[in-house]
Amino acid sequence: MKRLIIAIDCDDVLTPSSHAIVAHYNREYGTDVNVDKFYDRNPTQWGVKTLDEVYERIRLYFRSDRFQEEVHPFEEAIRAVHELAERHELHLVTGRSQTVDMVTNAMVNTYFKDVFLSIEHTGSVKLDDGTIIRRTKGEVCQAIAADILIDDNLDHARSVLDAGIKHVLLYGDYGWNKHEELTGAIRCREWGAVMKQIVVLEREAGR
């Protein structure tokens, strides 16, 4: 069987991050943010004037002990990812900024130790010369020669398809990803469906 290179998103694919973020945000700031509107770029629902303020508040939660206490990977994700690692090359490709890499690394070391060949951030990334850059998931998946991306975000899925990656598994049944059908992406509402689809792709790759 051909060993596939699989890129796997973190938030809302491995961990129920958005629901936890919104619950914390509403509790902390007295807002009534609807989790289905998590990726809505209008900051008024978040009770502030700019998205930068929203992002900073979310970063504070990410860096807090409370986030690590409240947000743990889906049990089915833990089982599935360990099973995939036995026969494929896995990379964690997250939209998180590198500024919260300690949180990401702690989660990986606890639940996915020695599973991912690399952890790739597409948010703010600091290069050796100090330059701060952002990368698309399409660029990252090209660089690691990924065969498959598993992600819940339509924009990330689109960038990967546009980069020439043939297989995107659009994960979950979320308010932010079910309003549009994306040609070339296969919907997988839960990890059981992901695993079944990967078996199909394994067979195709072995032909």
CSV table of C-alpha atoms in Angstrom, one decimal:
chain,number,residue,atom,x,y,z
A,1,MET,CA,0.0,0.0,0.0
A,2,LYS,CA,1.3,3.5,-0.9
A,3,ARG,CA,2.2,5.6,2.1
A,4,LEU,CA,0.1,8.8,1.8
A,5,ILE,CA,1.0,12.2,3.1
A,6,ILE,CA,-2.0,13.6,5.1
A,7,ALA,CA,-2.3,17.1,6.4
A,8,ILE,CA,-4.6,17.4,9.4
A,9,ASP,CA,-6.1,20.6,10.8
A,10,CYS,CA,-6.2,21.2,14.5
A,11,ASP,CA,-9.1,23.4,15.7
A,12,ASP,CA,-12.5,21.8,15.2
A,13,VAL,CA,-11.0,18.8,13.5
A,14,LEU,CA,-8.9,17.4,16.4
A,15,THR,CA,-10.3,19.7,19.2
A,16,PRO,CA,-13.7,21.4,19.7
A,17,SER,CA,-12.0,24.8,19.9
A,18,SER,CA,-14.6,27.2,18.4
A,19,HIS,CA,-17.4,26.1,20.8
A,20,ALA,CA,-15.0,26.5,23.8
A,21,ILE,CA,-13.8,29.9,22.6
A,22,VAL,CA,-17.3,31.2,22.1
A,23,ALA,CA,-18.5,29.9,25.4
A,24,HIS,CA,-15.5,31.5,27.2
A,25,TYR,CA,-15.9,34.8,25.3
A,26,ASN,CA,-19.6,35.2,26.0
A,27,ARG,CA,-18.9,34.4,29.7
A,28,GLU,CA,-16.0,36.7,30.0
A,29,TYR,CA,-17.2,39.7,28.0
A,30,GLY,CA,-21.0,39.5,28.4
A,31,THR,CA,-21.6,39.0,24.7
A,32,ASP,CA,-24.0,36.7,22.8
A,33,VAL,CA,-21.8,35.4,20.0
A,34,ASN,CA,-23.4,32.7,17.9
A,35,VAL,CA,-20.8,29.9,17.2
A,36,ASP,CA,-22.3,29.4,13.8
A,37,LYS,CA,-21.0,32.9,13.0
A,38,PHE,CA,-17.5,32.2,14.3
A,39,TYR,CA,-15.8,33.2,11.0
A,40,ASP,CA,-18.1,36.2,10.4
A,41,ARG,CA,-15.7,39.1,9.8
A,42,ASN,CA,-18.1,41.6,11.5
A,43,PRO,CA,-16.6,42.5,14.9
A,44,THR,CA,-19.8,44.0,16.3
A,45,GLN,CA,-21.1,40.6,17.4
A,46,TRP,CA,-18.0,40.3,19.5
A,47,GLY,CA,-18.7,43.6,21.2
A,48,VAL,CA,-15.7,45.4,19.8
A,49,LYS,CA,-14.8,47.7,16.9
A,50,THR,CA,-12.0,45.8,15.2
A,51,LEU,CA,-11.1,42.2,14.4
A,52,ASP,CA,-7.7,42.8,16.0
A,53,GLU,CA,-9.4,43.2,19.3
A,54,VAL,CA,-11.3,40.0,18.8
A,55,TYR,CA,-8.1,38.1,17.9
A,56,GLU,CA,-6.2,39.5,20.9
A,57,ARG,CA,-9.0,38.4,23.3
A,58,ILE,CA,-9.0,34.9,21.7
A,59,ARG,CA,-5.2,34.7,22.0
A,60,LEU,CA,-5.4,35.5,25.7
A,61,TYR,CA,-7.7,32.5,26.1
A,62,PHE,CA,-5.5,30.3,24.0
A,63,ARG,CA,-2.5,31.1,26.3
A,64,SER,CA,-4.5,30.6,29.5
A,65,ASP,CA,-4.4,27.6,31.7
A,66,ARG,CA,-8.2,27.5,31.4
A,67,PHE,CA,-8.0,26.7,27.7
A,68,GLN,CA,-5.7,23.7,28.3
A,69,GLU,CA,-8.1,22.6,31.1
A,70,GLU,CA,-11.3,23.0,29.0
A,71,VAL,CA,-10.2,21.9,25.5
A,72,HIS,CA,-9.2,18.4,24.8
A,73,PRO,CA,-9.2,16.4,21.5
A,74,PHE,CA,-12.2,14.4,20.4
A,75,GLU,CA,-11.8,10.8,21.5
A,76,GLU,CA,-12.5,9.5,18.0
A,77,ALA,CA,-9.9,11.9,16.6
A,78,ILE,CA,-7.2,10.4,19.0
A,79,ARG,CA,-8.0,6.9,18.0
A,80,ALA,CA,-8.3,7.7,14.2
A,81,VAL,CA,-5.1,9.7,14.1
A,82,HIS,CA,-3.0,7.1,15.9
A,83,GLU,CA,-4.4,4.5,13.5
A,84,LEU,CA,-3.5,6.6,10.4
A,85,ALA,CA,0.0,7.2,11.7
A,86,GLU,CA,0.7,3.5,11.6
A,87,ARG,CA,0.5,3.5,7.8
A,88,HIS,CA,0.8,7.1,6.6
A,89,GLU,CA,2.9,10.2,7.0
A,90,LEU,CA,0.9,12.8,9.0
A,91,HIS,CA,1.5,16.6,9.4
A,92,LEU,CA,-0.5,18.9,11.7
A,93,VAL,CA,-1.3,22.0,9.6
A,94,THR,CA,-3.0,24.6,11.7
A,95,GLY,CA,-4.2,28.1,11.1
A,96,ARG,CA,-3.0,29.1,14.6
A,97,SER,CA,-0.4,31.7,15.0
A,98,GLN,CA,3.1,30.5,16.0
A,99,THR,CA,2.7,32.8,19.0
A,100,VAL,CA,0.6,30.0,20.6
A,101,ASP,CA,2.8,27.2,19.6
A,102,MET,CA,3.5,26.2,23.2
A,103,VAL,CA,-0.2,25.4,23.6
A,104,THR,CA,-0.3,23.4,20.4
A,105,ASN,CA,2.9,21.5,21.3
A,106,ALA,CA,1.6,20.7,24.7
A,107,MET,CA,-1.6,19.2,23.2
A,108,VAL,CA,0.4,17.2,20.7
A,109,ASN,CA,2.9,15.9,23.3
A,110,THR,CA,0.0,14.8,25.5
A,111,TYR,CA,-2.3,13.2,23.0
A,112,PHE,CA,-0.4,12.7,19.7
A,113,LYS,CA,3.2,12.1,20.7
A,114,ASP,CA,5.4,10.9,17.8
A,115,VAL,CA,2.4,10.9,15.5
A,116,PHE,CA,3.1,14.1,13.4
A,117,LEU,CA,6.2,14.5,11.3
A,118,SER,CA,5.8,18.2,11.5
A,119,ILE,CA,3.6,21.0,13.0
A,120,GLU,CA,3.0,23.7,10.4
A,121,HIS,CA,1.5,27.1,11.4
A,122,THR,CA,-0.2,29.2,8.7
A,123,GLY,CA,-1.0,32.1,11.0
A,124,SER,CA,1.8,34.5,12.0
A,125,VAL,CA,5.2,32.7,11.5
A,126,LYS,CA,8.5,34.2,12.4
A,127,LEU,CA,11.4,33.4,10.1
A,128,ASP,CA,15.0,33.1,11.2
A,129,ASP,CA,15.7,36.7,10.1
A,130,GLY,CA,12.8,38.0,12.2
A,131,THR,CA,10.4,38.5,9.4
A,132,ILE,CA,6.8,37.7,10.1
A,133,ILE,CA,4.9,36.0,7.4
A,134,ARG,CA,1.5,34.3,6.8
A,135,ARG,CA,1.1,31.2,4.6
A,136,THR,CA,-1.9,29.6,3.1
A,137,LYS,CA,-2.7,26.0,3.7
A,138,GLY,CA,-2.4,25.6,-0.1
A,139,GLU,CA,1.3,26.7,0.1
A,140,VAL,CA,2.0,24.5,3.1
A,141,CYS,CA,0.4,21.4,1.5
A,142,GLN,CA,2.4,22.0,-1.7
A,143,ALA,CA,5.6,22.3,0.4
A,144,ILE,CA,5.0,19.0,2.2
A,145,ALA,CA,3.7,17.3,-1.0
A,146,ALA,CA,0.4,16.4,0.8
A,147,ASP,CA,-2.0,13.9,-0.9
A,148,ILE,CA,-4.9,14.8,1.4
A,149,LEU,CA,-6.0,17.6,3.6
A,150,ILE,CA,-8.6,17.1,6.4
A,151,ASP,CA,-10.0,20.5,7.4
A,152,ASP,CA,-13.3,22.2,8.5
A,153,ASN,CA,-12.7,25.6,6.9
A,154,LEU,CA,-14.0,26.3,3.4
A,155,ASP,CA,-11.3,28.9,2.7
A,156,HIS,CA,-8.5,26.6,3.7
A,157,ALA,CA,-10.0,23.8,1.7
A,158,ARG,CA,-10.3,26.0,-1.4
A,159,SER,CA,-6.7,27.2,-1.2
A,160,VAL,CA,-5.5,23.6,-1.1
A,161,LEU,CA,-7.6,22.6,-4.0
A,162,ASP,CA,-6.4,25.7,-5.9
A,163,ALA,CA,-2.8,24.6,-5.1
A,164,GLY,CA,-3.4,21.3,-7.0
A,165,ILE,CA,-3.9,19.0,-4.0
A,166,LYS,CA,-6.4,16.5,-5.3
A,167,HIS,CA,-8.1,15.3,-2.1
A,168,VAL,CA,-9.8,17.5,0.5
A,169,LEU,CA,-12.0,16.0,3.3
A,170,LEU,CA,-14.2,18.7,4.6
A,171,TYR,CA,-14.7,17.8,8.2
A,172,GLY,CA,-17.7,18.4,10.4
A,173,ASP,CA,-21.2,19.7,10.2
A,174,TYR,CA,-20.6,23.3,11.3
A,175,GLY,CA,-22.5,26.5,10.7
A,176,TRP,CA,-19.5,28.0,9.0
A,177,ASN,CA,-18.9,25.2,6.5
A,178,LYS,CA,-22.3,23.8,5.6
A,179,HIS,CA,-23.7,26.8,3.6
A,180,GLU,CA,-21.7,26.1,0.5
A,181,GLU,CA,-20.8,23.0,-1.5
A,182,LEU,CA,-17.1,23.1,-2.6
A,183,THR,CA,-16.4,21.2,-5.8
A,184,GLY,CA,-13.6,18.7,-5.2
A,185,ALA,CA,-14.1,18.5,-1.5
A,186,ILE,CA,-15.7,15.4,0.1
A,187,ARG,CA,-17.8,16.1,3.2
A,188,CYS,CA,-17.1,13.9,6.2
A,189,ARG,CA,-19.3,14.8,9.2
A,190,GLU,CA,-17.3,12.7,11.7
A,191,TRP,CA,-14.1,10.7,12.0
A,192,GLY,CA,-15.7,7.5,11.1
A,193,ALA,CA,-16.6,8.9,7.7
A,194,VAL,CA,-13.0,10.3,7.4
A,195,MET,CA,-11.5,6.8,7.9
A,196,LYS,CA,-13.9,5.2,5.4
A,197,GLN,CA,-13.0,7.8,2.8
A,198,ILE,CA,-9.2,7.3,3.4
A,199,VAL,CA,-9.7,3.6,2.8
A,200,VAL,CA,-11.2,4.5,-0.6
A,201,LEU,CA,-8.2,6.8,-1.3
A,202,GLU,CA,-5.8,4.1,-0.2
A,203,ARG,CA,-7.3,1.7,-2.7
A,204,GLU,CA,-7.2,4.3,-5.5
A,205,ALA,CA,-3.5,5.1,-4.7
A,206,GLY,CA,-2.7,1.4,-4.8
A,207,ARG,CA,-4.0,0.8,-8.3
